[in-house]
Short mmCIF file of C-alpha atoms in Angstrom, two decimals:
data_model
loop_
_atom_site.label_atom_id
_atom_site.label_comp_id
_atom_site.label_asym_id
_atom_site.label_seq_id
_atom_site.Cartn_x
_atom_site.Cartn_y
_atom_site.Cartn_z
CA UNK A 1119 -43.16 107.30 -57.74
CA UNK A 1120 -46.03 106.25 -55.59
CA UNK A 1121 -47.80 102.74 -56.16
CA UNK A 1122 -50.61 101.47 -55.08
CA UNK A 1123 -49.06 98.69 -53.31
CA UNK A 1124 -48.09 99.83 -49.77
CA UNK A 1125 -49.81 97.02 -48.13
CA UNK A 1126 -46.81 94.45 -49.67
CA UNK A 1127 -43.09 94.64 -48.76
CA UNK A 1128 -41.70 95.92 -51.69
CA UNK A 1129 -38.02 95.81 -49.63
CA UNK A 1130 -38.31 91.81 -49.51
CA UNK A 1131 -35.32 89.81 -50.07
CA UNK A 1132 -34.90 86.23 -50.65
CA UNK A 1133 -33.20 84.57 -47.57
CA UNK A 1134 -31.01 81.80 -48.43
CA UNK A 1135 -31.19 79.50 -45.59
CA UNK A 1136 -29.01 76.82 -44.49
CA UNK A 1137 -32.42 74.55 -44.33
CA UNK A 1138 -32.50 75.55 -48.15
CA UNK A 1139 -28.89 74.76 -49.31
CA UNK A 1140 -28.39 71.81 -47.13
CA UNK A 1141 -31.66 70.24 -49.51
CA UNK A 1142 -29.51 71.14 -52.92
CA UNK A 1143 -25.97 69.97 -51.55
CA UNK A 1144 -28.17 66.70 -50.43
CA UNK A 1145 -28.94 66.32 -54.07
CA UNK A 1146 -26.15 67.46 -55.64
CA UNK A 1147 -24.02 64.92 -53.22
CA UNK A 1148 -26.46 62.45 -54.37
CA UNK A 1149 -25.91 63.61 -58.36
CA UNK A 1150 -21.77 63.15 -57.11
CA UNK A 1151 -21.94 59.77 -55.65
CA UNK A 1152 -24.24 58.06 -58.71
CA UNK A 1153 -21.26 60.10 -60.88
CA UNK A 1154 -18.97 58.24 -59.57
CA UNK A 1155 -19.77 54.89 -59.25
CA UNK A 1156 -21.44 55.23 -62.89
CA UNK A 1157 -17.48 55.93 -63.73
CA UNK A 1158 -16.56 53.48 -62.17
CA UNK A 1159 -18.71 51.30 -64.15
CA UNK A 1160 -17.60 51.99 -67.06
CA UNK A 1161 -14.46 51.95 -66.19
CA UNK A 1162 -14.75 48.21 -65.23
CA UNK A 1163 -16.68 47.65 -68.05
CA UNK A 1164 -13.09 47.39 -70.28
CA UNK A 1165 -13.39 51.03 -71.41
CA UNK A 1166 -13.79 49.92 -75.09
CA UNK A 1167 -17.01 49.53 -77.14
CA UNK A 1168 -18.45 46.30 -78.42
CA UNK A 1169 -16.23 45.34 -80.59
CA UNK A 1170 -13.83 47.55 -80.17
CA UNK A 1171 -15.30 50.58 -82.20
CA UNK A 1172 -17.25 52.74 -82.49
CA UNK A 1173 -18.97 54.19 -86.13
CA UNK A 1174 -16.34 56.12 -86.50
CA UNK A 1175 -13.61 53.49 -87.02
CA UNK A 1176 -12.18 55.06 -83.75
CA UNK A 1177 -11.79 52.64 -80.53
CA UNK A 1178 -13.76 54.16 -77.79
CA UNK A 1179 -13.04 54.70 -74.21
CA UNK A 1180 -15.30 55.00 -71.32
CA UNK A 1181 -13.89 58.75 -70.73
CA UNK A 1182 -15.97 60.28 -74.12
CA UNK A 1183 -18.86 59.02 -72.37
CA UNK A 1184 -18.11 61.62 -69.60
CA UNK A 1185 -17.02 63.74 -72.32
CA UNK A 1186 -20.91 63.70 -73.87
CA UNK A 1187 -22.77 63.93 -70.70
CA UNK A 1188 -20.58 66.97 -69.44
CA UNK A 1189 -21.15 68.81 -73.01
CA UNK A 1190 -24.83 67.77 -72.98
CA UNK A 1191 -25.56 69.83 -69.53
CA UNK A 1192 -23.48 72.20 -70.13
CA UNK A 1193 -25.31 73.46 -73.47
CA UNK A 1194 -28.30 72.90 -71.57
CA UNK A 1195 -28.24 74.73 -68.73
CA UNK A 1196 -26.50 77.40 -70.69
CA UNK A 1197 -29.49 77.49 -72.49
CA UNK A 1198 -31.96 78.22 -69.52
CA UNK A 1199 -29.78 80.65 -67.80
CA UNK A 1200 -29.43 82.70 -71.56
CA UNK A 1201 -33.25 81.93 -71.54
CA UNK A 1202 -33.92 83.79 -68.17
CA UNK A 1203 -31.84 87.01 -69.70
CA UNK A 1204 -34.36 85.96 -72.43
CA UNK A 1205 -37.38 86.65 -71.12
CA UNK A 1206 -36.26 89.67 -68.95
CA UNK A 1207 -35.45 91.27 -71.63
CA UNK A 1208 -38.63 90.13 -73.49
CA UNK A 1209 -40.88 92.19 -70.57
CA UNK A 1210 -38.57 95.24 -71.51
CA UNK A 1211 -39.13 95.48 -75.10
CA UNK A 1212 -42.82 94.71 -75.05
CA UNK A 1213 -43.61 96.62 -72.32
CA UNK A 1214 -44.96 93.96 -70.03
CA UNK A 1215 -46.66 95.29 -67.08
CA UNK A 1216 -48.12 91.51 -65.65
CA UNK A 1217 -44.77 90.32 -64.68
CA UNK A 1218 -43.13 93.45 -62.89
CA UNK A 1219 -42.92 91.53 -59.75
CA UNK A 1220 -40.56 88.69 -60.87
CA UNK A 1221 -38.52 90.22 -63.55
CA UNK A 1222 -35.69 89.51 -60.95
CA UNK A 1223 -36.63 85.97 -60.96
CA UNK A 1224 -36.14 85.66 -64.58
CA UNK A 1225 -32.70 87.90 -64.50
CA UNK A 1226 -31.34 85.76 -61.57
CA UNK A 1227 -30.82 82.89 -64.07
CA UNK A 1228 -28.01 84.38 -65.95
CA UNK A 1229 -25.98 84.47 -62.86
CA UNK A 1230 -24.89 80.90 -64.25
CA UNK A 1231 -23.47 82.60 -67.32
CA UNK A 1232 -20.09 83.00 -66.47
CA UNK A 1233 -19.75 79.51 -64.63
CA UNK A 1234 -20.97 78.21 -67.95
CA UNK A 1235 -18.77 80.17 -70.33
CA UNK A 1236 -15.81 78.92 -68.33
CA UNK A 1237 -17.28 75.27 -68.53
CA UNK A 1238 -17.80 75.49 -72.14
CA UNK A 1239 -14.59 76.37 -72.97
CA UNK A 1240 -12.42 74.33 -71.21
CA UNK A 1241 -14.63 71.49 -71.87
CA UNK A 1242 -13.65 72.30 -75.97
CA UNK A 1243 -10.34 72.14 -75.28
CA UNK A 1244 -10.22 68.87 -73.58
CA UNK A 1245 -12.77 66.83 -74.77
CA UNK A 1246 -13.47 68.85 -78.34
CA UNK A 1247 -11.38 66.12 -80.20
CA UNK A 1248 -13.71 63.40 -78.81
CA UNK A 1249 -16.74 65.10 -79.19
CA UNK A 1250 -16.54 66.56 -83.10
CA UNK A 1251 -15.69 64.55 -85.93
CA UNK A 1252 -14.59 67.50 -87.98
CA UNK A 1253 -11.35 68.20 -85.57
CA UNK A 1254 -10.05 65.26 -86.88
CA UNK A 1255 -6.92 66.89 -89.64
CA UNK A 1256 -7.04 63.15 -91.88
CA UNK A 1257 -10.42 64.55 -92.84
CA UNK A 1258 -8.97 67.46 -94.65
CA UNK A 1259 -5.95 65.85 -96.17
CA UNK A 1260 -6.93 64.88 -99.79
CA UNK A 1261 -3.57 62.39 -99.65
CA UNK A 1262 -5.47 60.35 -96.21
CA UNK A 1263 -8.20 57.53 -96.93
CA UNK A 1264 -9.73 59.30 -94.22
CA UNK A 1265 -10.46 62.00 -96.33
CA UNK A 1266 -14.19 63.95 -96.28
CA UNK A 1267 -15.16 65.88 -99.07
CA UNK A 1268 -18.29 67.45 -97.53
CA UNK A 1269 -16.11 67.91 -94.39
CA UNK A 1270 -13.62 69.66 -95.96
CA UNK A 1271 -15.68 71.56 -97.56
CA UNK A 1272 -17.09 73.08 -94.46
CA UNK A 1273 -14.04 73.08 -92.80
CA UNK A 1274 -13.88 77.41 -93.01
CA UNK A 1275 -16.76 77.66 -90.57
CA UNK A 1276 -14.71 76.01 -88.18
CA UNK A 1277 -10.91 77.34 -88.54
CA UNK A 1278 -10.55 80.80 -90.69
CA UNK A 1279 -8.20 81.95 -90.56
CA UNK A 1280 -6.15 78.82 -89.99
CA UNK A 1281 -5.38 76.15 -91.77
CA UNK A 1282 -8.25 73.54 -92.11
CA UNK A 1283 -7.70 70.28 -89.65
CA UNK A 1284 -5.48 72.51 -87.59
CA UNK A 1285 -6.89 74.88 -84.64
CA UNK A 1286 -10.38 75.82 -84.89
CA UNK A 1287 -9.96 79.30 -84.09
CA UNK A 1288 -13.49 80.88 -85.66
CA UNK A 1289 -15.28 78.20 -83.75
CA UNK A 1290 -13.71 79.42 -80.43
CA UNK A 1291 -13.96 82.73 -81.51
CA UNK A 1292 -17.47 82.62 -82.03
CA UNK A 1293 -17.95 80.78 -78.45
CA UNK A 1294 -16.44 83.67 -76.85
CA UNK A 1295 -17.60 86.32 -78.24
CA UNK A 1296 -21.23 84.64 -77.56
CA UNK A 1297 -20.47 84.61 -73.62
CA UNK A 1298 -18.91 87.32 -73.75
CA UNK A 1299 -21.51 89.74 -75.14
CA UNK A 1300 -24.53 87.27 -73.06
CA UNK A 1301 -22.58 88.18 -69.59
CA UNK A 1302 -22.04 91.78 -70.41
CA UNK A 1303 -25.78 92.31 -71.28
CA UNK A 1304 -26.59 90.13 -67.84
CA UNK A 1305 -24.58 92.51 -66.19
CA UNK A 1306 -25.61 95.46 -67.55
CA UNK A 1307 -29.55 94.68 -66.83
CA UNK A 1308 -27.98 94.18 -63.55
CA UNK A 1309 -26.53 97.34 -62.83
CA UNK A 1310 -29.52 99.48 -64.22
CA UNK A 1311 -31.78 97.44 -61.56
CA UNK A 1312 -29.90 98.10 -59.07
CA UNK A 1313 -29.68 101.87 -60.19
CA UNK A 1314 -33.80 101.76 -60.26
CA UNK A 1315 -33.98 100.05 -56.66
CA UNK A 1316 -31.73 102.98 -55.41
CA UNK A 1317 -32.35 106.31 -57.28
CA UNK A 1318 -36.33 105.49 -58.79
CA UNK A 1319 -37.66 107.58 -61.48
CA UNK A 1320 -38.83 105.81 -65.08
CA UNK A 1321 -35.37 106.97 -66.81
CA UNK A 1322 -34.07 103.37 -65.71
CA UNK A 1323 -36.95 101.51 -67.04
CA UNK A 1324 -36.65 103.57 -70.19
CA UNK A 1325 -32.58 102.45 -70.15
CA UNK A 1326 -33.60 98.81 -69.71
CA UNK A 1327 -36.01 98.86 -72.63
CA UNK A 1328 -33.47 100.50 -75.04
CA UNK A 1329 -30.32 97.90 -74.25
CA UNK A 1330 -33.20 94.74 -74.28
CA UNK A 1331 -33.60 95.48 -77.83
CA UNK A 1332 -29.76 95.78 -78.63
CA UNK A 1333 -29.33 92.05 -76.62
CA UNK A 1334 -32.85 90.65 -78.37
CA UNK A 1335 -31.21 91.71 -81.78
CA UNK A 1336 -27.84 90.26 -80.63
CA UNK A 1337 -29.65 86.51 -79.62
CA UNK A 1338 -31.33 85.78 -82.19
CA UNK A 1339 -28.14 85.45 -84.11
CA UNK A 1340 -26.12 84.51 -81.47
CA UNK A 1341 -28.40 81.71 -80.50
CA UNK A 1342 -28.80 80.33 -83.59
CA UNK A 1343 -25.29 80.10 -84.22
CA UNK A 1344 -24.50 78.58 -81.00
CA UNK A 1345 -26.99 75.85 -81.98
CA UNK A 1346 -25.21 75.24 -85.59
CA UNK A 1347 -21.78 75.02 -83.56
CA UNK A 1348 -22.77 73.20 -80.34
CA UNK A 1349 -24.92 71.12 -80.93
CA UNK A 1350 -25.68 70.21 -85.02
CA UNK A 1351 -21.82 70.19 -85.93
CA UNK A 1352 -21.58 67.06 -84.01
CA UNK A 1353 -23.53 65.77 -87.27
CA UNK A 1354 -21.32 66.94 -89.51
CA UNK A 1355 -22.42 65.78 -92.83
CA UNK A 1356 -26.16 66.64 -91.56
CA UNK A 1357 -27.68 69.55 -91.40
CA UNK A 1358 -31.41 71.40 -90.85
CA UNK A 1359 -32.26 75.11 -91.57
CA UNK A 1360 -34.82 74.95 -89.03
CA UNK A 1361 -31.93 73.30 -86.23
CA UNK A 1362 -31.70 77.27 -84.82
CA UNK A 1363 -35.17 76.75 -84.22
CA UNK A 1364 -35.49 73.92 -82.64
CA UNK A 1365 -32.76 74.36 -80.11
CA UNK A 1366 -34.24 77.68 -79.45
CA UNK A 1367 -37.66 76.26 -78.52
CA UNK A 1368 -36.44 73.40 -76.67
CA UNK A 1369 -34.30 76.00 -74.62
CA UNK A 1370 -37.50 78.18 -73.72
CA UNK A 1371 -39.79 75.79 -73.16
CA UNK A 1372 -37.34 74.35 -70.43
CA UNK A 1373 -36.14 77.48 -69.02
CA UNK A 1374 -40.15 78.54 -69.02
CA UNK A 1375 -40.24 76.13 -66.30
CA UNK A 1376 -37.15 76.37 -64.70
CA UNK A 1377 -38.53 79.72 -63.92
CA UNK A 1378 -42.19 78.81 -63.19
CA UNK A 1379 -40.88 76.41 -60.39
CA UNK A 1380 -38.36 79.68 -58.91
CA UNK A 1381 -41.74 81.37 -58.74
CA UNK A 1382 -44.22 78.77 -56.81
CA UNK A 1383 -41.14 77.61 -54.98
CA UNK A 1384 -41.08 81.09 -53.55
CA UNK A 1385 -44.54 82.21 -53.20
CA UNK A 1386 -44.73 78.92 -51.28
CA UNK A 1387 -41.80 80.20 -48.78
CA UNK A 1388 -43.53 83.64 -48.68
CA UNK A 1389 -41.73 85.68 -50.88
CA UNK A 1390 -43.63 87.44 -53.78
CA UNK A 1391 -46.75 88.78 -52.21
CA UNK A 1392 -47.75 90.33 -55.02
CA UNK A 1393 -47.92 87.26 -57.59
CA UNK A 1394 -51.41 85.62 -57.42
CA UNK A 1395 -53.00 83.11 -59.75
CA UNK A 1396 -53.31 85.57 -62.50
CA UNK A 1397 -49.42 85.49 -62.82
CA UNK A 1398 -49.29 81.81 -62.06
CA UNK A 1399 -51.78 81.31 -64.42
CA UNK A 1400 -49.97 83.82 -67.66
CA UNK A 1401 -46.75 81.23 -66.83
CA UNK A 1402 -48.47 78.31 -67.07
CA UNK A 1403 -49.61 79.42 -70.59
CA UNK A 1404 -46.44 80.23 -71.45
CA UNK A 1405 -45.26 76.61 -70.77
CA UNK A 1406 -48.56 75.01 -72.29
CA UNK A 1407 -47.85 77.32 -75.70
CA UNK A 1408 -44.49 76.50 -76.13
CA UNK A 1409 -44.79 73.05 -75.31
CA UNK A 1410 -46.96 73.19 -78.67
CA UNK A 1411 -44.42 75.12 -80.24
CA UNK A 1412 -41.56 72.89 -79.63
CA UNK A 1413 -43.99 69.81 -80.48
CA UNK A 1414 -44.38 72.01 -83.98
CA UNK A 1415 -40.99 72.62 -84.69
CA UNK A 1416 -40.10 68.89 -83.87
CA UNK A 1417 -42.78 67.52 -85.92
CA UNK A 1418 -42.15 70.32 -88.91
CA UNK A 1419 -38.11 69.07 -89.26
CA UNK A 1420 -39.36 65.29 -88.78
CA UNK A 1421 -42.41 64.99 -91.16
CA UNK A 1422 -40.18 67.19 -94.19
CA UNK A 1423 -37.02 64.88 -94.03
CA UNK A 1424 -39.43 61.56 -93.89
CA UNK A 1425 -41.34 62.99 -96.40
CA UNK A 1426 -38.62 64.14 -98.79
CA UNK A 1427 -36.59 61.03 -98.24
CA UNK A 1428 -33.05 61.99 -99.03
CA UNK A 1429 -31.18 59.63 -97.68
CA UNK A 1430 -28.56 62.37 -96.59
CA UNK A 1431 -30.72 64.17 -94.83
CA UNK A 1432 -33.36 60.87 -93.48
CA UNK A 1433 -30.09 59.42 -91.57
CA UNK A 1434 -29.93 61.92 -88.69
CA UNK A 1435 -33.46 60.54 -87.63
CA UNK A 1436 -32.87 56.64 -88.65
CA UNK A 1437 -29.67 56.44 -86.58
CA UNK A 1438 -31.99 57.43 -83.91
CA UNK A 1439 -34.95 55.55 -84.27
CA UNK A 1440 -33.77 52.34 -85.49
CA UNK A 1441 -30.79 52.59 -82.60
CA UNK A 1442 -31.74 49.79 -79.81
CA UNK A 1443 -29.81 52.65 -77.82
CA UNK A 1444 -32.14 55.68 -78.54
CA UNK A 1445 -34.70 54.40 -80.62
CA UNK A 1446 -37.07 54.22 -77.48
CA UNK A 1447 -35.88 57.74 -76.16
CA UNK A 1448 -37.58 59.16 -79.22
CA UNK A 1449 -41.24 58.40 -77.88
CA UNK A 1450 -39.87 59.21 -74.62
CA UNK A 1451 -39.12 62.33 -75.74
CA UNK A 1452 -42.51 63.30 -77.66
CA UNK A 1453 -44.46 61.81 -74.43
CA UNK A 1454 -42.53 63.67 -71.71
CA UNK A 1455 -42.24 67.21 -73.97
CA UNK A 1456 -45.79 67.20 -75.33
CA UNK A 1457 -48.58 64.53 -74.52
CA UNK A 1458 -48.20 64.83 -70.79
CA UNK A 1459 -47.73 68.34 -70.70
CA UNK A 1460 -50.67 69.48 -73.07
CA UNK A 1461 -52.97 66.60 -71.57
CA UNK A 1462 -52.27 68.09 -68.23
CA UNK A 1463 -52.38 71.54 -68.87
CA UNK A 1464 -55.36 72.02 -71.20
CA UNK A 1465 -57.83 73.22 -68.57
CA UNK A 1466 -57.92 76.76 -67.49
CA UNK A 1467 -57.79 75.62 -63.54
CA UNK A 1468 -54.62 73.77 -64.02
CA UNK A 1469 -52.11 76.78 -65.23
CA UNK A 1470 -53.33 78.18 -62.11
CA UNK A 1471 -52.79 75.92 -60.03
CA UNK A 1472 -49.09 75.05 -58.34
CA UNK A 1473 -49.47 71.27 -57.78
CA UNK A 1474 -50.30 70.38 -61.40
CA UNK A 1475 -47.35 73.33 -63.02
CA UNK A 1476 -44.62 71.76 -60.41
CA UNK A 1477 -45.70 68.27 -61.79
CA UNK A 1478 -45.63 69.39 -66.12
CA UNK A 1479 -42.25 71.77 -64.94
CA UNK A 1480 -40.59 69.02 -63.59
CA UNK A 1481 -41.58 67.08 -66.58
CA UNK A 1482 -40.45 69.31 -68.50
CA UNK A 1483 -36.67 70.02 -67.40
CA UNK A 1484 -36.37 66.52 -67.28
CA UNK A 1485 -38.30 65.91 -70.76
CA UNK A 1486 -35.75 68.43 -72.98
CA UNK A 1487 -32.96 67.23 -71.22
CA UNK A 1488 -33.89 64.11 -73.33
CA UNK A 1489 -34.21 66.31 -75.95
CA UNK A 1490 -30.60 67.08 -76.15
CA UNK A 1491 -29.21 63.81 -75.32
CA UNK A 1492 -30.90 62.66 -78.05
CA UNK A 1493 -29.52 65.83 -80.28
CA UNK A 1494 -25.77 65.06 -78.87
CA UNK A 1495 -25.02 61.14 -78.03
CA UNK A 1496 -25.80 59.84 -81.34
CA UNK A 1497 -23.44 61.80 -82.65
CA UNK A 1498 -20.68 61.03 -80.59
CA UNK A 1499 -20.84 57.88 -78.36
CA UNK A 1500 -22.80 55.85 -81.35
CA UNK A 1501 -24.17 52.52 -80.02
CA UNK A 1502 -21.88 53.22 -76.80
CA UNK A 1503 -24.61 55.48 -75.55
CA UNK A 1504 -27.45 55.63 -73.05
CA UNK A 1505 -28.72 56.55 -70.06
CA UNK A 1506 -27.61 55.46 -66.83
CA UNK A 1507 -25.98 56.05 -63.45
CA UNK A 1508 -23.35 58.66 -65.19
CA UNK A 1509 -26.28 60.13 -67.22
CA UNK A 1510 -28.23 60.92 -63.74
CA UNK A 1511 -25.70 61.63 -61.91
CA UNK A 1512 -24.44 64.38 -64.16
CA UNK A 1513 -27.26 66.01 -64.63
CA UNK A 1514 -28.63 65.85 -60.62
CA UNK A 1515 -24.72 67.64 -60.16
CA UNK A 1516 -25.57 70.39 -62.88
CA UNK A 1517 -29.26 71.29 -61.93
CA UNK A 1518 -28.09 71.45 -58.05
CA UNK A 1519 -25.04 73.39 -59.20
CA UNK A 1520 -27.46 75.93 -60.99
CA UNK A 1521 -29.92 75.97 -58.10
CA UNK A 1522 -27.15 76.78 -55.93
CA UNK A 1523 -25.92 80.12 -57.97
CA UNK A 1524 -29.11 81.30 -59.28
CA UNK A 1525 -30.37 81.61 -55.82
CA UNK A 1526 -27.64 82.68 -54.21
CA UNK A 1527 -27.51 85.70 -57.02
CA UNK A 1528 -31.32 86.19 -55.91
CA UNK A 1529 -30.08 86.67 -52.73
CA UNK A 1530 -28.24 89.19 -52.95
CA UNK A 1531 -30.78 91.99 -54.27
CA UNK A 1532 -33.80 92.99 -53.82
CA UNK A 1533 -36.61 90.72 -54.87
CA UNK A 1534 -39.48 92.85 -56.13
CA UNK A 1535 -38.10 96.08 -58.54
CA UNK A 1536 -39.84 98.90 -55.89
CA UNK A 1537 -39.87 101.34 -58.45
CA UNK A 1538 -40.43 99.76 -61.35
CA UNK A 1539 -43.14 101.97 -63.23
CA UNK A 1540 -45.70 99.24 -64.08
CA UNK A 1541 -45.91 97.61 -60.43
CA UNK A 1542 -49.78 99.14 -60.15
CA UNK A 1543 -50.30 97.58 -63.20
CA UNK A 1544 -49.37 94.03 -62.00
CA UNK A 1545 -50.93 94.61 -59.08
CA UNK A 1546 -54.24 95.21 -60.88
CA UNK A 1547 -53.60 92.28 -63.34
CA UNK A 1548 -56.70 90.18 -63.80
CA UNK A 1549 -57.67 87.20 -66.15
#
């Protein structure tokens, strides 16, 4: 169909330079050598907690501190490449017309799907016994003093069919069939853009709409769920009906940025001739919003369970802020994910503006990555927590890791969708 929009290379594809991957492997080598000598560190620091145990009863050795730092990124950056599929599919089912010109962007992210899938699993099998309490089988015998009541009692979400305490087969069931449903839909929004770049017409766009409504449908469960079994289990006796929620927004509100920063990173090298401060400016209100929604959600769970004051409920947030560990990370984390961002943010000249969303993105990634080592370390390292060499070096190796593979997979297609029905519209977008 013809566009308006001859005057801008609607062929354009993202060149992956060596300049450009030499900068990630830099950091990433970086992230690798602070990995290291933070394990060595606590190696040499005896490999056993003060006093020789941790809550749980259990000595603890400097390995579940790897353990907890390797599940923390990996649910994280799971969650901002299923947040990129996200918001693809988002544009589909509403119709978007704004941000025809970096749907691609957005898609690219769920390249690191099947990387993470892999990750996640294997990382269950090796370290799941350190990480969750409930795959611990003295908390199901009724004969051990270990036994848990509650425990037990939610011991079917974890293993039916099996025996309780045994193999946690509907938990891993549930983690596959999550990945694997998230990479087919990836792939399939692939393969229908691909179809539209080479045969045109609006019967593609019309395909991509109907199967972002079957995948929208399929994440909000799945996502939820994931968030019960990743994350909140490690809490076993606690639990929040909003927890879906909350891991949900503090997903979106990162991968918001993640893909904010793809976007002025490549208008800056040229790419994306088509996106103007409009566009800038609709993701930059995207962040701001949802940085308000998070803030809401966080604030909704907290002020309920202080207000209500059940003790089983108020110890999730006292282990936290009365921790000399964490107890500081929880300001950290309301300054970093909200102040900052909505002081910065609250004029109409700074969504618009690269220097000031770069700053609040940044911010950002780095902000809810707080977020979740504050959701999973609690829960499994205790007082042996915190945030050091390890902490930064794992998480400079994961964000380089996922730099590396998203662009690469943007590398490999077309940047812009040329026949995508609703370019002229983006092109005329004005606010």
């Amino acid at each position: 169909m013809a566009h308006e929009v001859q005057n801008f290379n609607l062929d354009q594809k993202f060149d992956f330079t060596p300049g450009i991957k030499k900068s990630i492997m830099t950091v990433l080598l970086i992230g690798a050598a602070l990995l290291v000598v933070g394990i060595v560190l606590a190696m040499m620091g005896g490999g056993h907690a003060e006093e020789g145990a941790e809550a749980g009863g259990h000595a603890f050795h400097w390995y579940q501190r790897l353990y907890a730092n390797i599940w923390i990124n990996n649910v994280y950056f799971t969650g901002i490449a299923i947040v990129g599929v996200f918001f693809f599919a988002i544009q589909y089912a509403a119709q978007a017309g704004w941000s025809a010109p970096i749907t691609r962007v957005m898609l690219a992210f769920g390249n690191w799907l099947p990387i993470a899938a892999v990750l996640m699993i294997v990382t269950f099998f090796v370290a799941g016994h350190d990480l969750f309490h409930w795959w611990h089988a003295e908390l199901f015998d009724k004969n051990s003093a270990e036994y848990d009541k509650i425990i037990d009692g939610k011991g079917a979400f974890f293993y039916w069919p099996m025996e309780k305490g045994t193999f946690p087969i509907f938990y891993i069931v549930r983690m596959v069939v999550f990945f694997g449903f998230w990479v087919f839909f990836f792939s399939k929004f692939k393969k229908i853009s691909a179809a539209e770049d080479q045969l045109g017409g609006t019967s593609h766009w019309f395909k991509m709409r109907s199967w972002s409504a079957y995948f929208l449908v399929f994440f909000a469960v799945s996502s939820s769920i994931s968030a019960w079994d990743w994350v909140m289990s490690i809490d076993t006796h606690w639990f929040s009906t909003l927890f879906g929620w909350y891991v949900f927004s503090s997903w979106f509100v990162a991968g918001l940025s993640a893909i904010t920063l793809a976007v002025i990173f490549l208008k800056g090298k040229g790419y994306l001739e088509m996106v103007n401060e409009n566009h800038v400016h609709d993701l930059g209100k995207f962040v701001f919003g949802f940085s308000i929604f998070w803030t809401y959600l966080w604030f909704s769970q907290f002020l309920l369970i202080y207000y209500a004051n059940i003790p089983e409920e108020t110890v999730y947030f006292v282990e936290r802020l009365t921790s000399d560990v964490y107890g500081g990370f929880i300001f950290v984390n309301i300054a970093m994910n909200f102040v900052l961002p909505f002081l910065v943010l609250m004029t109409r000249d700074a969504k618009r503006h690269g220097v000031f969303l770069k700053l609040v993105c940044t911010l950002l990634i780095v902000g809810h990555w707080v977020d979740f080592f504050l959701m999973v370390q609690p829960g499994t390292l205790g007082h042996n927590g915190g945030v050091g060499l390890m902490e930064v070096g794992m998480f400079l190796v994961y964000g380089s890791a996922v730099a590396l593979v998203v662009l690469g997979g943007l590398a490999k297609g077309n940047l812009i969708p040329k026949n995508h029905p609703m370019l002229e519209e983006s092109y005329q977008h004005h606010i």
